[in-house]
Amino acid sequence: MPITLPDDLLRSTNLTEAELKAELALTLFQREHLTLGKAAILAGLHQLDFQRLLASRKIPIHYG
């Protein structure tokens, strides 16, 4: 399901589309709405790269 945002809304975040996807993936992972693998896919990153992003933000990886 594609999500469409108006360009001016995206511009107002001062983030690129890729950065916005990563932020969404980080938040959903942190709230335990997405698994590590699914969050990495949403962020458009390989799982190891997403783990590095989590580490850089000091977000723990939860296993369950």
mmCIF file of C-alpha atoms in Angstrom:
data_model
loop_
_atom_site.group_PDB
_atom_site.id
_atom_site.type_symbol
_atom_site.label_atom_id
_atom_site.label_comp_id
_atom_site.label_asym_id
_atom_site.label_seq_id
_atom_site.Cartn_x
_atom_site.Cartn_y
_atom_site.Cartn_z
ATOM 1 C CA MET A 1 0.000 0.000 0.000
ATOM 2 C CA PRO A 2 1.698 3.197 -1.084
ATOM 3 C CA ILE A 3 1.482 6.203 1.202
ATOM 4 C CA THR A 4 1.492 9.532 -0.568
ATOM 5 C CA LEU A 5 2.531 12.758 1.106
ATOM 6 C CA PRO A 6 2.273 16.164 -0.483
ATOM 7 C CA ASP A 7 5.697 17.471 -1.539
ATOM 8 C CA ASP A 8 5.320 20.579 0.640
ATOM 9 C CA LEU A 9 4.697 18.389 3.692
ATOM 10 C CA LEU A 10 7.825 16.360 2.989
ATOM 11 C CA ARG A 11 9.818 19.562 2.443
ATOM 12 C CA SER A 12 8.575 20.940 5.771
ATOM 13 C CA THR A 13 10.221 18.018 7.592
ATOM 14 C CA ASN A 14 13.639 18.962 6.151
ATOM 15 C CA LEU A 15 14.144 15.244 5.484
ATOM 16 C CA THR A 16 14.600 13.361 2.272
ATOM 17 C CA GLU A 17 12.128 10.631 1.401
ATOM 18 C CA ALA A 18 14.722 8.021 2.409
ATOM 19 C CA GLU A 19 15.363 9.752 5.744
ATOM 20 C CA LEU A 20 11.634 9.936 6.455
ATOM 21 C CA LYS A 21 11.253 6.213 5.752
ATOM 22 C CA ALA A 22 14.147 5.465 8.097
ATOM 23 C CA GLU A 23 12.636 7.629 10.851
ATOM 24 C CA LEU A 24 9.297 5.865 10.472
ATOM 25 C CA ALA A 25 10.993 2.461 10.541
ATOM 26 C CA LEU A 26 12.978 3.394 13.663
ATOM 27 C CA THR A 27 9.869 4.579 15.472
ATOM 28 C CA LEU A 28 7.774 1.564 14.546
ATOM 29 C CA PHE A 29 10.588 -0.783 15.534
ATOM 30 C CA GLN A 30 11.150 1.007 18.841
ATOM 31 C CA ARG A 31 7.424 0.749 19.635
ATOM 32 C CA GLU A 32 7.553 -2.941 18.718
ATOM 33 C CA HIS A 33 5.123 -2.551 15.819
ATOM 34 C CA LEU A 34 7.673 -3.926 13.338
ATOM 35 C CA THR A 35 10.279 -6.656 13.575
ATOM 36 C CA LEU A 36 13.898 -5.868 12.850
ATOM 37 C CA GLY A 37 13.621 -7.391 9.379
ATOM 38 C CA LYS A 38 10.431 -5.568 8.442
ATOM 39 C CA ALA A 39 11.758 -2.256 9.788
ATOM 40 C CA ALA A 40 14.917 -2.674 7.717
ATOM 41 C CA ILE A 41 12.806 -3.269 4.613
ATOM 42 C CA LEU A 42 10.719 -0.156 5.324
ATOM 43 C CA ALA A 43 13.895 1.874 5.819
ATOM 44 C CA GLY A 44 15.264 0.528 2.535
ATOM 45 C CA LEU A 45 18.350 -0.824 4.289
ATOM 46 C CA HIS A 46 20.024 -4.179 4.659
ATOM 47 C CA GLN A 47 19.351 -5.590 8.098
ATOM 48 C CA LEU A 48 22.946 -5.070 9.262
ATOM 49 C CA ASP A 49 22.839 -1.424 8.151
ATOM 50 C CA PHE A 50 19.565 -0.953 10.018
ATOM 51 C CA GLN A 51 21.185 -2.470 13.122
ATOM 52 C CA ARG A 52 24.001 0.065 12.774
ATOM 53 C CA LEU A 53 21.425 2.839 12.539
ATOM 54 C CA LEU A 54 19.750 1.539 15.698
ATOM 55 C CA ALA A 55 23.111 1.465 17.479
ATOM 56 C CA SER A 56 23.899 5.018 16.389
ATOM 57 C CA ARG A 57 20.610 6.120 17.984
ATOM 58 C CA LYS A 58 21.201 3.949 21.069
ATOM 59 C CA ILE A 59 17.964 2.031 20.373
ATOM 60 C CA PRO A 60 18.234 -1.477 21.793
ATOM 61 C CA ILE A 61 17.408 -4.495 19.677
ATOM 62 C CA HIS A 62 14.597 -6.393 21.363
ATOM 63 C CA TYR A 63 14.278 -10.082 20.785
ATOM 64 C CA GLY A 64 11.036 -11.901 21.230
#
